[in-house]
Tab-separated table of C-alpha atoms in Angstrom:
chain	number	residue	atom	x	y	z
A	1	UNK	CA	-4.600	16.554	26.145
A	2	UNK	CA	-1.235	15.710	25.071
A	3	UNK	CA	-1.304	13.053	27.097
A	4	UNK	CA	-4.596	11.671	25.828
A	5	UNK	CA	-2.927	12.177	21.972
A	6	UNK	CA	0.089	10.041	23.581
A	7	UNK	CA	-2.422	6.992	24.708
A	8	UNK	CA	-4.398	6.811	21.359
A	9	UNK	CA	-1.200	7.054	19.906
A	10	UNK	CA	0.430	4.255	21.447
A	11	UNK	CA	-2.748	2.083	21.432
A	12	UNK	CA	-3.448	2.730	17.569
A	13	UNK	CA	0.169	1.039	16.930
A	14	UNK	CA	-0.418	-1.494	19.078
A	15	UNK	CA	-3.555	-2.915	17.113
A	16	UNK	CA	-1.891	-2.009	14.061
A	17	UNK	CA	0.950	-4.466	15.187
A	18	UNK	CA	-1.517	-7.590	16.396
A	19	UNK	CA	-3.497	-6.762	13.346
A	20	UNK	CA	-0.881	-7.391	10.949
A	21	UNK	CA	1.335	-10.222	13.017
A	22	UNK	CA	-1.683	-12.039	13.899
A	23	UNK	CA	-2.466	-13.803	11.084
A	24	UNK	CA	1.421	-14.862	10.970
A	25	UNK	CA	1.672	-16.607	14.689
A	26	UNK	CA	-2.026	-17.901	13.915
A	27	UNK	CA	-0.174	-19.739	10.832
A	28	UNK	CA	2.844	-20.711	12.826
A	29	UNK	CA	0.664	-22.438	15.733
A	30	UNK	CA	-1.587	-24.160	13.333
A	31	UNK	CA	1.380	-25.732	11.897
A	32	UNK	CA	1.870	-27.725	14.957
A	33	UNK	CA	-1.581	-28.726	15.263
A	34	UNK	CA	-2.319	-32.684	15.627
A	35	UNK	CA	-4.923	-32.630	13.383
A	36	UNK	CA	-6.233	-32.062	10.272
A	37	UNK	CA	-8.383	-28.888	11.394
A	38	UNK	CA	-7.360	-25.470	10.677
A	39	UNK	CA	-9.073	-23.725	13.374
A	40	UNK	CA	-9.507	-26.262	15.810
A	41	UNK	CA	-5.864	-26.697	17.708
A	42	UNK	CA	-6.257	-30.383	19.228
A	43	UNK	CA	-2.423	-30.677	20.402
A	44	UNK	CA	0.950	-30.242	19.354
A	45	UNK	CA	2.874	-32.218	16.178
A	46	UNK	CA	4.910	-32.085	13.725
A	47	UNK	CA	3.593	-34.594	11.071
A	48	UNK	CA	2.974	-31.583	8.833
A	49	UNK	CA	6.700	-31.021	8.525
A	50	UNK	CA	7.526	-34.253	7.847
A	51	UNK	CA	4.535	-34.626	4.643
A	52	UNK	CA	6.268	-31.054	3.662
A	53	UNK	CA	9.879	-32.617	3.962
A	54	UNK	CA	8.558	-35.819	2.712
A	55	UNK	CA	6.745	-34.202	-0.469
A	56	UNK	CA	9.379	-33.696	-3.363
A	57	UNK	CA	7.043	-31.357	-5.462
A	58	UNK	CA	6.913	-28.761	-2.318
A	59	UNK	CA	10.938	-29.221	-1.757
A	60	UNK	CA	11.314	-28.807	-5.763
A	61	UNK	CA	8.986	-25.947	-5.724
A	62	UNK	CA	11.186	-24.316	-2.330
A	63	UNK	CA	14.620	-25.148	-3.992
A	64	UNK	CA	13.473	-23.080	-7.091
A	65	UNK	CA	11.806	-20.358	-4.981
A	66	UNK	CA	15.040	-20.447	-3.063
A	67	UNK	CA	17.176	-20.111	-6.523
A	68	UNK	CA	15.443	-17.814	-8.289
A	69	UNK	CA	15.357	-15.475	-5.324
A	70	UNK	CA	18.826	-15.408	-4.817
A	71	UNK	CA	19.826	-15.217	-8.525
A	72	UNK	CA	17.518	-12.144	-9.249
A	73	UNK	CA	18.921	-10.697	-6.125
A	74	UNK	CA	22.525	-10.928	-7.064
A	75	UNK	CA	21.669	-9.682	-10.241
A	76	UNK	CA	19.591	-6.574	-10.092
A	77	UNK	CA	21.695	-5.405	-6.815
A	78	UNK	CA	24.370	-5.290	-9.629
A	79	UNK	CA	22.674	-3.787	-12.196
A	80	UNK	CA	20.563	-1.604	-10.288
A	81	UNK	CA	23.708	-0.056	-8.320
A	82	UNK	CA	25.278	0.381	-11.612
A	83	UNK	CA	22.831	2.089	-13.121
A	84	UNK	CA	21.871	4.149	-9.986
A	85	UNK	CA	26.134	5.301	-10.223
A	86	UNK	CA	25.738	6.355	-13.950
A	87	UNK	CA	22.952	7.853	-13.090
A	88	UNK	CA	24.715	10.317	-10.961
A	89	UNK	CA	26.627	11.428	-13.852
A	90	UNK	CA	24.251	11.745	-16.413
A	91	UNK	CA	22.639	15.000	-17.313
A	92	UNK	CA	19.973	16.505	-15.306
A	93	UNK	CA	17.167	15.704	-18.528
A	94	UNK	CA	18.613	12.339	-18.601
A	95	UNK	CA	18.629	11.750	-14.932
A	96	UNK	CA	14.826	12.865	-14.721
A	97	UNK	CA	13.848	10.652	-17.733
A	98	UNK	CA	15.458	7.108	-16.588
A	99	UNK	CA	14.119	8.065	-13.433
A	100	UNK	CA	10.263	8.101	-14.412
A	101	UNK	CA	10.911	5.222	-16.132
A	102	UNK	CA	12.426	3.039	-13.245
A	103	UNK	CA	9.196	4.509	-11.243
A	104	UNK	CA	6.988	3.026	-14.128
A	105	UNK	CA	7.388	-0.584	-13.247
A	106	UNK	CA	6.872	-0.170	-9.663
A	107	UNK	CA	3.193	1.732	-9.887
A	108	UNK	CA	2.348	-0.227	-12.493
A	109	UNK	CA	-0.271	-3.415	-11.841
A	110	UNK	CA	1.702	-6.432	-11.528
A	111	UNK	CA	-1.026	-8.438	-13.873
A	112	UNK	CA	-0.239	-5.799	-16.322
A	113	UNK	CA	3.785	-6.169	-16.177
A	114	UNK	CA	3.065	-10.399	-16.500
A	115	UNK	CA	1.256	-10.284	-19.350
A	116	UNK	CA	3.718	-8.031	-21.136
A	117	UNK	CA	6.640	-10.321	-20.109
A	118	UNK	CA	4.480	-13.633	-20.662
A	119	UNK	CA	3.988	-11.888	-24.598
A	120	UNK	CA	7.705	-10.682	-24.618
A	121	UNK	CA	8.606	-14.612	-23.929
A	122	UNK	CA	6.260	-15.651	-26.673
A	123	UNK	CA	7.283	-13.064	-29.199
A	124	UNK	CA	10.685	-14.188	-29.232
A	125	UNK	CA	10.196	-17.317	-29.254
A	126	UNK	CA	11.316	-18.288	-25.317
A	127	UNK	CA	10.446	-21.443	-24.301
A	128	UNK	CA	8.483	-20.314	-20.632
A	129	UNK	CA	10.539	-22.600	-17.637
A	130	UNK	CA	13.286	-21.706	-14.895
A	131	UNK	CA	14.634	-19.062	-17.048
A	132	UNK	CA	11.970	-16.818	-18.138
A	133	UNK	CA	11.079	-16.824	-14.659
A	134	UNK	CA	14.444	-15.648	-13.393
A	135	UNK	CA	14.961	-12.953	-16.427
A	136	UNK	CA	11.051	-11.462	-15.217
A	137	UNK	CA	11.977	-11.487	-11.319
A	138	UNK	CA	15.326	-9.504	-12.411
A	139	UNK	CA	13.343	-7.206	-14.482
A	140	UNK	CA	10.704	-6.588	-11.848
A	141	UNK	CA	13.538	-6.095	-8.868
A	142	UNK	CA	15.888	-4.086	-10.642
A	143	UNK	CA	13.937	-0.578	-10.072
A	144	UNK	CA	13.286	-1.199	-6.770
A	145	UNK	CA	17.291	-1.713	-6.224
A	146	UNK	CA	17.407	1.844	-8.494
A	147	UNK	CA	15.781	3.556	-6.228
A	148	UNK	CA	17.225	2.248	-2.920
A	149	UNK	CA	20.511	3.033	-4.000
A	150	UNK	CA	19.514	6.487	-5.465
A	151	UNK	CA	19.028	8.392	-2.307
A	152	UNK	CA	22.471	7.278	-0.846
A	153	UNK	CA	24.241	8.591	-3.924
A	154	UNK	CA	22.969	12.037	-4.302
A	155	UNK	CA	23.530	12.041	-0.086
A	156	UNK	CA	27.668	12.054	-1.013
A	157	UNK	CA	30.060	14.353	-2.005
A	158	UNK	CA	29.814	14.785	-6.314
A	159	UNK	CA	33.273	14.464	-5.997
A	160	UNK	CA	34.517	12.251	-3.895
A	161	UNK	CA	35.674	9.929	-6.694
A	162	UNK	CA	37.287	12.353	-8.837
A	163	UNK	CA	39.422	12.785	-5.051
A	164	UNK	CA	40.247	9.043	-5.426
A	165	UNK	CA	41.309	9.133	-8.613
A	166	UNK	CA	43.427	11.928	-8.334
A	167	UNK	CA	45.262	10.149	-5.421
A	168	UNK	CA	45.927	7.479	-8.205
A	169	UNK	CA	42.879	5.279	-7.952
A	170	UNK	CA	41.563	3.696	-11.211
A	171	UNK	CA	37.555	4.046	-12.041
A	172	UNK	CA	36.635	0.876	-10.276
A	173	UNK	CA	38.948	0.919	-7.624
A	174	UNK	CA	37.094	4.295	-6.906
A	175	UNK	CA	33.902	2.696	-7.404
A	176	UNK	CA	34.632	-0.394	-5.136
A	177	UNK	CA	36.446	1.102	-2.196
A	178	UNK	CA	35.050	4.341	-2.100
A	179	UNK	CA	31.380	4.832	-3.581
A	180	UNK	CA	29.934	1.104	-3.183
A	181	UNK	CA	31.200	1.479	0.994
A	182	UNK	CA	29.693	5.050	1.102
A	183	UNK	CA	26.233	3.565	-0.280
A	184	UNK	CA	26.336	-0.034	1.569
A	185	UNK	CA	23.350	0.756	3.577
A	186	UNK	CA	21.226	1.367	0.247
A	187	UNK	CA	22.878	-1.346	-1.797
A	188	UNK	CA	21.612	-3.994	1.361
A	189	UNK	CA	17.981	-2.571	1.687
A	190	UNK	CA	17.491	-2.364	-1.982
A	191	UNK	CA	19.456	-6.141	-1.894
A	192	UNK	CA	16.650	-7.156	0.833
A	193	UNK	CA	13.989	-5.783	-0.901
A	194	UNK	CA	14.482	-7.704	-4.338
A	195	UNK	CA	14.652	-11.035	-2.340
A	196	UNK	CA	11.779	-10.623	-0.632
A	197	UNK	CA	9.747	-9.432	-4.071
A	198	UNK	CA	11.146	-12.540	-5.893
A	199	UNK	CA	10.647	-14.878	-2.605
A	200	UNK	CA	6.997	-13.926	-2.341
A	201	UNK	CA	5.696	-12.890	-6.067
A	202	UNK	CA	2.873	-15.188	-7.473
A	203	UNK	CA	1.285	-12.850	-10.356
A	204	UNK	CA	4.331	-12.765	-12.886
A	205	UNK	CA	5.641	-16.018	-11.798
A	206	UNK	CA	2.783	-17.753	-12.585
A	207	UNK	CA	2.292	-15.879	-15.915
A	208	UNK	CA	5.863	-16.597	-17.211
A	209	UNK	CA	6.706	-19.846	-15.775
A	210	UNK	CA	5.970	-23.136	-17.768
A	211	UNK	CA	7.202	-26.822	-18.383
A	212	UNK	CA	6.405	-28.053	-14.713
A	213	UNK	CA	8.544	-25.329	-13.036
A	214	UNK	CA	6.506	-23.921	-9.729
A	215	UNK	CA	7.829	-21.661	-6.792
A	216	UNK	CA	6.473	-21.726	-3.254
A	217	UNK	CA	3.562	-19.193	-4.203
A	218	UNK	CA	2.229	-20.984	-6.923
A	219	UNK	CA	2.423	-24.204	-5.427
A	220	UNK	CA	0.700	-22.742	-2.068
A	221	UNK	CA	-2.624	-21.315	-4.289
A	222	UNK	CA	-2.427	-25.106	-5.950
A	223	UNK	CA	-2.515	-26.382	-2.458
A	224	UNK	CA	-5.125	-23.608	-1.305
A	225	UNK	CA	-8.065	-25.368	-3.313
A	226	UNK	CA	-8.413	-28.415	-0.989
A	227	UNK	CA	-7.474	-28.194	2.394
A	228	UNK	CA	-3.788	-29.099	3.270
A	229	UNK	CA	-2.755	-28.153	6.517
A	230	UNK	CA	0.944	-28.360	5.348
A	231	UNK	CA	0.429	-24.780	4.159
A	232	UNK	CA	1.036	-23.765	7.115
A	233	UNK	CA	4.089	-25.840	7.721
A	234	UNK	CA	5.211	-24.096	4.171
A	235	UNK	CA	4.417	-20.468	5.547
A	236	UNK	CA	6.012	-20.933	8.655
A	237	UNK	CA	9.066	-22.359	6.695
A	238	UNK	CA	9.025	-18.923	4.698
A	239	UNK	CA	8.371	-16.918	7.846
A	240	UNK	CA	11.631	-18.308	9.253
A	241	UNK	CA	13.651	-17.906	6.176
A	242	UNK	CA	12.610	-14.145	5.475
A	243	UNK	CA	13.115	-13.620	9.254
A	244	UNK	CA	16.503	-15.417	9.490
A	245	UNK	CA	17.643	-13.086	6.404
A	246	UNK	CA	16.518	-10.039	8.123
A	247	UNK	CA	18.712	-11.001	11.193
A	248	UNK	CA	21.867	-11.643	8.978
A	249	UNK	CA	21.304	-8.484	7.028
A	250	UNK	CA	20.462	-6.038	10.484
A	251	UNK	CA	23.118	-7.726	12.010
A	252	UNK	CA	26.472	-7.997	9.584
A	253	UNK	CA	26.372	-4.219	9.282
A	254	UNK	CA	26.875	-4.244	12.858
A	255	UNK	CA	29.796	-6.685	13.119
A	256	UNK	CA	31.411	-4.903	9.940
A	257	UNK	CA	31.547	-1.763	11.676
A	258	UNK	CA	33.100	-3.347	14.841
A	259	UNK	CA	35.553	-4.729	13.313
A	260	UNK	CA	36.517	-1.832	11.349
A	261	UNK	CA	36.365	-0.007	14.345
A	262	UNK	CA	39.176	-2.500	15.821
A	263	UNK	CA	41.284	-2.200	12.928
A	264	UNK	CA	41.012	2.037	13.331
A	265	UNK	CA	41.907	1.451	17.026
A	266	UNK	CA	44.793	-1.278	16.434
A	267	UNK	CA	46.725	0.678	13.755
A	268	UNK	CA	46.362	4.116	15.859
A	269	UNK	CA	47.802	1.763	18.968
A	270	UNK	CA	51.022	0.366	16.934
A	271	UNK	CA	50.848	4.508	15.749
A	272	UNK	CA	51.630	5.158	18.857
């Protein structure tokens, strides 16, 4: 019986897995594809790259995606760790209220959150462009940084940096060398996280950008209404960005701790 749980078990995941990484390899192959058809693979090419490399609206459109991504990443890791650290020390009530409303944004419907920012931008008079765009993909990333971090803090000692600063450590010396290591591995998911919500949002983007200014969603559902088989050349460009950041992020964690390890083992050798 157990044995028969194990099976369905194991087969379950497996269609769960070509279910959802089908589609993805179906996109890659098709970008290689000869000719024009996209479901009809008549031999392998790559004049779809080249129209993609060749089109300056697409590499405008990647550049920004690219930009904004990275900005709203670097920005709401920030703010989002900062806020998840005061948070810590804040009153219970307090703690509880920010709390429900960092979880607001996140249930919410994303059409919902555009149109409020797309009125915000109006209200006060913002002229929509590149920077609208990058102030709504740091408002929409921040919570999800809030509540990566979150769980890592309440996981350590309440005080830890009261230790530090008794051993003569300032505030931010205690909040640089001993919380922000402690909560690295919540600081880089939530980091991930944001990048791939700015990388691959459409809704809000599209609500609060203006002036010409497109990222790589909204100039994919331009491209979706006639058929353009560099789409697939654009998705299999994202595919390998999102994948090569994946890699760096699983894998510097790794290296970090290696080489700390080395440094432990070379100054307990001269020790001795």
């Amino acid at each position: 019986m157990k044995k028969n749980k194990r099976i369905i078990g194991k087969l379950s995941m497996l269609l769960a897995v070509i279910f959802f990484y089908l589609p993805i390899v179906y996109v890659v192959v098709f970008s290689f594809n000869s000719s024009k058809s996209l479901t009809v693979l008549k031999g392998f090419s790559l004049q779809w790259y080249e129209k993609m490399f060749r089109d300056t609206q697409m590499m405008q459109s990647l550049s920004t995606t690219i930009v904004v991504a990275i900005i709203a990443t670097v920005v709401s890791t920030i703010a989002g760790t900062l806020a998840a650290v005061g948070l810590s020390k804040s009153k219970k009530i307090v703690r509880r209220l920010v709390s429900q409303i960092n979880d607001f944004p996140i249930m919410n419907p994303e059409i919902v959150t555009a149109i409020g920012l797309m009125l915000l931008f109006i209200t006060f008079g913002i002229e929509r462009g590149l920077l609208t765009m990058i102030l709504a993909h740091i408002a929409f990333c921040t919570p999800y940084v809030i509540l990566s971090v979150m769980p890592k803090i309440r996981s350590l000692d309440p005080n830890l940096a009261d230790a530090a600063m008794d051993l003569g450590a300032t505030p931010s010396q205690a909040l640089l060398k001993v919380i922000v290591p402690q909560i690295s591995p919540g600081i880089f998911s939530g980091a991930l996280i944001a990048f791939t919500m700015s990388f691959d949002d459409f809704i809000i983007s599209y609500f609060v950008t203006g002036r010409g200014v497109k990222n790589l969603s909204i100039m994919v559902y331009t491209m979706s209404k006639r058929v353009n088989p560099s789409i697939n050349a654009v998705s299999t460009l994202v595919v390998g960005i999102i994948t090569v950041v994946l890699i760096v992020i699983n894998v510097l964690p790794v290296i970090s701790e290696k080489l700390r390890k080395r440094k432990v083992k070379a100054v307990e050798d001269t020790e001795k």
